[in-house]
Short mmCIF file of C-alpha atoms in Angstrom, two decimals:
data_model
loop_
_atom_site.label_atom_id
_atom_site.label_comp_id
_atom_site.label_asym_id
_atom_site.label_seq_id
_atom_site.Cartn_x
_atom_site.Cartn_y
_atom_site.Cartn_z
CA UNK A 1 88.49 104.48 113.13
CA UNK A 2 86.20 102.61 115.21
CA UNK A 3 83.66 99.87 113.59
CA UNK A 4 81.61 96.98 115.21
CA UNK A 5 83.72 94.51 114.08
CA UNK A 6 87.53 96.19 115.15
CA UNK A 7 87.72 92.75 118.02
CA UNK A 8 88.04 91.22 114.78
CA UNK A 9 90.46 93.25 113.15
CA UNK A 10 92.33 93.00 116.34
CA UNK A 11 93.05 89.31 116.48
CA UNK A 12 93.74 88.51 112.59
CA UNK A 13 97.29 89.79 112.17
CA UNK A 14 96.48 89.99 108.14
CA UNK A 15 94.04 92.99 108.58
CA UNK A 16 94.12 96.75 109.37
CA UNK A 17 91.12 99.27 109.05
CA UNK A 18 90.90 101.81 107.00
CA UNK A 19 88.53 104.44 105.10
CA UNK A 20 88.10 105.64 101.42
CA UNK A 21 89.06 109.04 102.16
CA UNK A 22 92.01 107.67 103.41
CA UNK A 23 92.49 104.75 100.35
CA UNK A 24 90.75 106.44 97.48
CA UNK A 25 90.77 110.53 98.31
CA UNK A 26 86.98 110.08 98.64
CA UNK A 27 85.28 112.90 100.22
CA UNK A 28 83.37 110.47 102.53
CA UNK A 29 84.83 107.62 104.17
CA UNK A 30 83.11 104.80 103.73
CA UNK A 31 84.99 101.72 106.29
CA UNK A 32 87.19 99.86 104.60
CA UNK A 33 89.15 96.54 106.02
CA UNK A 34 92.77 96.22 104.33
CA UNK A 35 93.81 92.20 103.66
CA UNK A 36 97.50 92.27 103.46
CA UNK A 37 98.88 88.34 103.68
CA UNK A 38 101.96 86.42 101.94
CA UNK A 39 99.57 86.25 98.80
CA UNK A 40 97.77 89.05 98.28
CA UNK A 41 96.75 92.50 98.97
CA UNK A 42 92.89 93.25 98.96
CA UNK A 43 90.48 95.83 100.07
CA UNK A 44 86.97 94.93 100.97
CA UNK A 45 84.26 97.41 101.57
CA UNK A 46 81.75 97.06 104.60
CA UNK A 47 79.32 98.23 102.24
CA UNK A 48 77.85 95.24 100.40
CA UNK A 49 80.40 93.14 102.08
CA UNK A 50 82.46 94.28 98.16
CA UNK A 51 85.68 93.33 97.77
CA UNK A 52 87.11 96.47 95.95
CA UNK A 53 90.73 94.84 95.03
CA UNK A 54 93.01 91.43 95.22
CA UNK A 55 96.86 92.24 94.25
CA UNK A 56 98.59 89.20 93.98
CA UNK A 57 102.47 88.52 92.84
CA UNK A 58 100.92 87.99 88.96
CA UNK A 59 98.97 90.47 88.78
CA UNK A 60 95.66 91.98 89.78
CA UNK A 61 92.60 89.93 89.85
CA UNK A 62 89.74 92.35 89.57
CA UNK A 63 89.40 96.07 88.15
CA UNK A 64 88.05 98.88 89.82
CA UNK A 65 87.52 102.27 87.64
CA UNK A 66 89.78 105.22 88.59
CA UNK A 67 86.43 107.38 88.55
CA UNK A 68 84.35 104.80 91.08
CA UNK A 69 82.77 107.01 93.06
CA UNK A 70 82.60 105.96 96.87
CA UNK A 71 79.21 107.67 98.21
CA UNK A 72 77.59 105.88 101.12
CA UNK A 73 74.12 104.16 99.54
CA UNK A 74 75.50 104.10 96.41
CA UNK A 75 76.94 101.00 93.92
CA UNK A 76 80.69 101.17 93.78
CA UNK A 77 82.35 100.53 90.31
CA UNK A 78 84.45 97.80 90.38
CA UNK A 79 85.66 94.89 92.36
CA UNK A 80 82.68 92.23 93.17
CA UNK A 81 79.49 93.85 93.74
CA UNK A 82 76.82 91.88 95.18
CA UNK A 83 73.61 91.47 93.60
CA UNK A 84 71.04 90.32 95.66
CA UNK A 85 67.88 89.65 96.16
CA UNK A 86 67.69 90.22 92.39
CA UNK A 87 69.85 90.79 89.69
CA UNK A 88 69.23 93.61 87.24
CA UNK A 89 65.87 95.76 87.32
CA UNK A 90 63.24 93.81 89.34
CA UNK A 91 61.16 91.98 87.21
CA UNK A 92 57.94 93.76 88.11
CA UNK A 93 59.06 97.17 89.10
CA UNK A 94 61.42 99.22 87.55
CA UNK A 95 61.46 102.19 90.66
CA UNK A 96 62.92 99.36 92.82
CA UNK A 97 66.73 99.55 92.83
CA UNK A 98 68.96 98.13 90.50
CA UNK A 99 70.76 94.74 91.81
CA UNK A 100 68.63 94.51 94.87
CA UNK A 101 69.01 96.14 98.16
CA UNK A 102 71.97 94.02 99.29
CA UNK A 103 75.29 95.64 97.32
CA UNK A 104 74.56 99.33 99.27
CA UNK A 105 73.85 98.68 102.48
CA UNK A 106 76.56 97.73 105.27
CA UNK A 107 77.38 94.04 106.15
CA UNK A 108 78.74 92.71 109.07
CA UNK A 109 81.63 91.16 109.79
CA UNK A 110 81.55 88.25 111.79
CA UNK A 111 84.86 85.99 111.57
CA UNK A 112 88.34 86.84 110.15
CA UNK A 113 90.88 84.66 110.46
CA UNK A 114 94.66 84.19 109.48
CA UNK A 115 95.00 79.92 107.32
CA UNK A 116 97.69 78.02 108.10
CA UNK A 117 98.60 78.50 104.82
CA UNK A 118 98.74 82.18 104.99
CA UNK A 119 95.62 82.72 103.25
CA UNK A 120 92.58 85.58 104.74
CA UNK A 121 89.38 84.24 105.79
CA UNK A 122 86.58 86.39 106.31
CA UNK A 123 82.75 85.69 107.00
CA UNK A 124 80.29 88.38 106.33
CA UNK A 125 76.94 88.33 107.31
CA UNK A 126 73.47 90.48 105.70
CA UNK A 127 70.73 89.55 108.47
CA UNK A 128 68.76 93.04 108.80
CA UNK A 129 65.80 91.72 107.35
CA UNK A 130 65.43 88.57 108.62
CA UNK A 131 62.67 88.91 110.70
CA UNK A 132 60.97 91.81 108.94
CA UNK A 133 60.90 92.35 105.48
CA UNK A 134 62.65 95.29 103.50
CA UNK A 135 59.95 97.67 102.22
CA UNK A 136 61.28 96.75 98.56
CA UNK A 137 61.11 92.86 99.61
CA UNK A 138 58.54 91.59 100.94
CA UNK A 139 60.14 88.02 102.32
CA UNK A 140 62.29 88.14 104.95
CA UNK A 141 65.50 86.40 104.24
CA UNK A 142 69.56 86.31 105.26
CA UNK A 143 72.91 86.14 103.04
CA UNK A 144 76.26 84.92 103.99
CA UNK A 145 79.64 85.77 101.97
CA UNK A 146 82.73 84.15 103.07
CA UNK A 147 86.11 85.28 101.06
CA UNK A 148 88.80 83.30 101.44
CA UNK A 149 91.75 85.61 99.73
CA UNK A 150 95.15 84.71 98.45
CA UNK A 151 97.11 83.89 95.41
CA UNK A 152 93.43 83.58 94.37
CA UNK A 153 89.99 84.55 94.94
CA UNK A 154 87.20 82.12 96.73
CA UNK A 155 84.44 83.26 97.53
CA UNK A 156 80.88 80.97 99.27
CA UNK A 157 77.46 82.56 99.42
CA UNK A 158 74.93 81.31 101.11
CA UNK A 159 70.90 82.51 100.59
CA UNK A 160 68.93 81.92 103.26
CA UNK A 161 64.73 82.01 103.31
CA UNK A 162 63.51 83.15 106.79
CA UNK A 163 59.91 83.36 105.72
CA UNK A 164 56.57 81.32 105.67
CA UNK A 165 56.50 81.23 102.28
CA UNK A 166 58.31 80.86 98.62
CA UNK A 167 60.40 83.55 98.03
CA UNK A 168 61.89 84.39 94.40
CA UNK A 169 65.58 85.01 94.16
CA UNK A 170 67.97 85.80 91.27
CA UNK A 171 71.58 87.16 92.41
CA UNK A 172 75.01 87.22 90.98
CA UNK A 173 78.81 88.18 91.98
CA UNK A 174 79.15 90.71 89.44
CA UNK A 175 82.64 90.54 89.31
CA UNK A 176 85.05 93.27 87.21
CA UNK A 177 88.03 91.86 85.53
CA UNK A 178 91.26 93.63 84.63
CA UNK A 179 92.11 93.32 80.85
CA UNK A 180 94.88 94.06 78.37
CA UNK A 181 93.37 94.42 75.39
CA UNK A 182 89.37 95.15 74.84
CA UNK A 183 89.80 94.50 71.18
CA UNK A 184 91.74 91.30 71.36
CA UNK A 185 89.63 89.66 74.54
CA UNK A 186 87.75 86.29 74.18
CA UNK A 187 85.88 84.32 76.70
CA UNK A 188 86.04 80.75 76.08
CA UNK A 189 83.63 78.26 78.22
CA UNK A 190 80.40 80.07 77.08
CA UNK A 191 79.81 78.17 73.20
CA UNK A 192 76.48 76.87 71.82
CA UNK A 193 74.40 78.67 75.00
CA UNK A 194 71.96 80.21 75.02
CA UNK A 195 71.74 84.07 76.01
CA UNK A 196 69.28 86.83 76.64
CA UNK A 197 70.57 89.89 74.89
CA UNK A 198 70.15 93.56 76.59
CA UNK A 199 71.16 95.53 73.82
CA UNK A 200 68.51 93.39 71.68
CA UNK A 201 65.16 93.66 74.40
CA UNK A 202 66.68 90.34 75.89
CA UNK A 203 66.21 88.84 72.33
CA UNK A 204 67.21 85.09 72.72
CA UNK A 205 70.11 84.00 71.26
CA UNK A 206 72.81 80.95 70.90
CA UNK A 207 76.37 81.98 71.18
CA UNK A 208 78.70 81.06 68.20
CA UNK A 209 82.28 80.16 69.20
CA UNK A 210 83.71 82.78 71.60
CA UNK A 211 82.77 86.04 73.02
CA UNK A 212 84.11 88.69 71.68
CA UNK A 213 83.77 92.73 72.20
CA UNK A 214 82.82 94.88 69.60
CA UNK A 215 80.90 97.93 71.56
CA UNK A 216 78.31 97.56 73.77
CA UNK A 217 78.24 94.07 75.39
CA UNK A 218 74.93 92.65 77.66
CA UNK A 219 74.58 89.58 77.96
CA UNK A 220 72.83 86.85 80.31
CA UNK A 221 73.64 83.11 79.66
CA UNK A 222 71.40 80.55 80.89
CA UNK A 223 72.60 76.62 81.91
CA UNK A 224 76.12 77.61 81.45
CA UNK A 225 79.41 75.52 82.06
CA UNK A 226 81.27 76.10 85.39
CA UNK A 227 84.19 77.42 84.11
CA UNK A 228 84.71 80.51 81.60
CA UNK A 229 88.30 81.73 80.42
CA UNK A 230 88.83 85.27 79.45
CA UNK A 231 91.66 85.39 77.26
CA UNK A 232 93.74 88.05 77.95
CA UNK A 233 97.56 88.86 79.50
CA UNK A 234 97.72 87.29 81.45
CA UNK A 235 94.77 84.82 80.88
CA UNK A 236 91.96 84.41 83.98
CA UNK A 237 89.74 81.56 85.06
CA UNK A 238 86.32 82.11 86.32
CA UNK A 239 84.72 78.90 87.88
CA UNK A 240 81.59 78.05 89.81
CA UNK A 241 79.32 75.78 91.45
CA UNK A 242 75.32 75.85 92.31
CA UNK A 243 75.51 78.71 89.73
CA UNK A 244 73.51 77.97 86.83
CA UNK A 245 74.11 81.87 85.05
CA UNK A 246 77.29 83.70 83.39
CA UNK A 247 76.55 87.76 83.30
CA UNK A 248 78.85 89.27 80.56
CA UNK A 249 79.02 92.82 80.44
CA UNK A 250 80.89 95.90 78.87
CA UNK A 251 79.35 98.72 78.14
CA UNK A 252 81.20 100.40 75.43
CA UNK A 253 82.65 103.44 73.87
CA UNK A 254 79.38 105.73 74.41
CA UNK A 255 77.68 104.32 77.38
CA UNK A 256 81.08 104.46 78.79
CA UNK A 257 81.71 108.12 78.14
CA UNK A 258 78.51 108.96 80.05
CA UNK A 259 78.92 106.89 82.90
CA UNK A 260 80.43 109.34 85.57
CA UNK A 261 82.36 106.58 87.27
CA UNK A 262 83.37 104.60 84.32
CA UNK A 263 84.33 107.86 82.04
CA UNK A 264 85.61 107.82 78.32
CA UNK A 265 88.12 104.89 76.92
CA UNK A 266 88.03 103.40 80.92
CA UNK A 267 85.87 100.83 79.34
CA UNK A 268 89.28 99.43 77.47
CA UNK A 269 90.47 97.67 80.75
CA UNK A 270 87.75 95.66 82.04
CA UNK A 271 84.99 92.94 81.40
CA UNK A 272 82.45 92.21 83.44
CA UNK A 273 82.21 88.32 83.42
CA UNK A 274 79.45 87.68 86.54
CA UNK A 275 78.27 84.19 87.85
CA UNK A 276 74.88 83.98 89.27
CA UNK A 277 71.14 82.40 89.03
CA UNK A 278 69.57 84.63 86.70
CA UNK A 279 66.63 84.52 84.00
CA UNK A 280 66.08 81.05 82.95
CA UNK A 281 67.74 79.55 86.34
CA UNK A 282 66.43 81.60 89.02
CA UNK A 283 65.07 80.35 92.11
CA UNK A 284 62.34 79.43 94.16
CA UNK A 285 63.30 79.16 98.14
CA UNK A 286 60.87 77.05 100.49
CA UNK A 287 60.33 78.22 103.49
CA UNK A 288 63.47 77.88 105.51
CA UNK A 289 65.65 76.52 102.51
CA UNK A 290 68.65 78.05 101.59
CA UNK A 291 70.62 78.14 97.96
CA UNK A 292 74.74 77.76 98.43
CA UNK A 293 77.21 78.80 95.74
CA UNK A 294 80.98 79.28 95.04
CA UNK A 295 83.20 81.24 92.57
CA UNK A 296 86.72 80.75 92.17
CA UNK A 297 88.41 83.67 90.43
CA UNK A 298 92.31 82.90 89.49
CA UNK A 299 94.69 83.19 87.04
CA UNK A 300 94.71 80.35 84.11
CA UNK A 301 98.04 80.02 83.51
#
């Protein structure tokens, strides 16, 4: 398969291309580029620049649903999904897309290289719109998401404002995380905050020792620490900086069933635990600022 980017592929001896008819048995195939490195195996999607999986000797590192469903344009479930220029419905028009108009359309791939230390480095790059504004956006801005991949998961993005004036941003990694058992997780990291609940019309609400999961779970935490811990087998670490949001999500037993690419009891194996600038600490770009942030995923033990 041919892409823009195959120079690329070319000269980083960690990669291959690929497709998700060829990965997944998806009827379309959607490009794919294939990490494979002393570390890790991972699968990244040129759509939304999402990385789909990281395999490492311990384990996996992120979940993505046997029923994801891998149509061009459309959110893929699993992985890290990038939310951007907003997270969750816009806040003034619920017709606009869900997550913003950054986690289905393609990014480009501008660097990949092979660390010394046999780690992946890749650079991706979102700058269709910024000279002229998306019809469903109307600043003009740029994103860049570098993954560095290996025993764990780094990953850097960078928010740029291209315009002439403020522009409003909320975003988030919305990462998927693999887990033993639903019924026995915690995440640790998260006490006394507050939180905006979505299963309570984003009542406000102080979290009381741990999170736990007891059917539908939406939650958006506000001024949070960097690091969270979900407790599970074996136990993960999710740490950040310039990130002042945690996103925890699961959607439960019936919202799950109805879900075409979640699909009954698939729920059981994941949590959504998402870092981001959302509600309370969302930004407000100047002209030509830009807002940087990191995520560390890895394993705790």
């Amino acid at each position: 398969m041919s892409t823009p980017f195959e120079p690329l592929i070319q000269s980083c001896p960690h990669l291959a291309l690929s497709d998700t008819a060829k990965c997944y048995g998806a009827s379309k195939g959607m490009p794919l580029v294939l990490v494979n490195n002393p570390h890790c195996r991972a699968v990244i999607a040129q759509q939304g620049a999402q990385l789909l999986e990281c395999e490492t000797a311990k384990g996996p590192l992120l979940w993505l649903s046997p029923q994801a469903i891998f149509n061009p344009g459309k959110a893929i479930r699993g992985g890290v999904p990038v939310c951007l220029p907003w997270f969750g419905p816009h806040s003034s028009d619920p017709e606009k897309p869900q997550h913003g108009i950054c986690r289905n359309q393609d990014w480009l791939l501008s660097a990949a290289n092979a660390l010394d230390d046999g780690r992946t480095e890749l650079v991706w790059c979102f700058d269709h719109y910024c000279e002229t504004a998306h019809p469903q956006f109307e600043f003009t801005f740029g994103a860049q998401l570098t993954m560095i991949l290996g025993a764990q998961i780094d990953l850097a993005l960078r928010i740029t404002n291209t315009d002439n004036t403020n522009m409003p941003v909320t975003w988030a990694l919305h990462s998927y995380h693999p887990v033993s058992d639903l019924s026995q997780v915690r995440i640790s990291g998260l006490e006394n905050c507050h939180y905006l609940d979505n299963t309570r019309d984003r009542a406000r609400t102080t979290q009381q020792g741990a999170v736990r999961f007891n059917g539908e779970l939406d939650r958006v935490y506000v001024s949070v620490p960097d690091e969270q811990i979900i407790e599970t087998q074996p136990r993960l670490a999710v740490q950040a900086s310039n990130s002042g949001s945690a996103i925890v999500w699961n959607p439960g037993t019936e919202l799950a069933a109805g879900m075409a690419d979640v699909g009954e009891d698939n729920h059981l194996g994941f949590v959504c635990l998402e870092r981001g600038d959302a509600a309370d600490n969302a930004l407000d770009l100047a002209p030509g600022d830009h807002h940087s942030a990191r995520v560390c995923i890895r394993f705790a033990d």
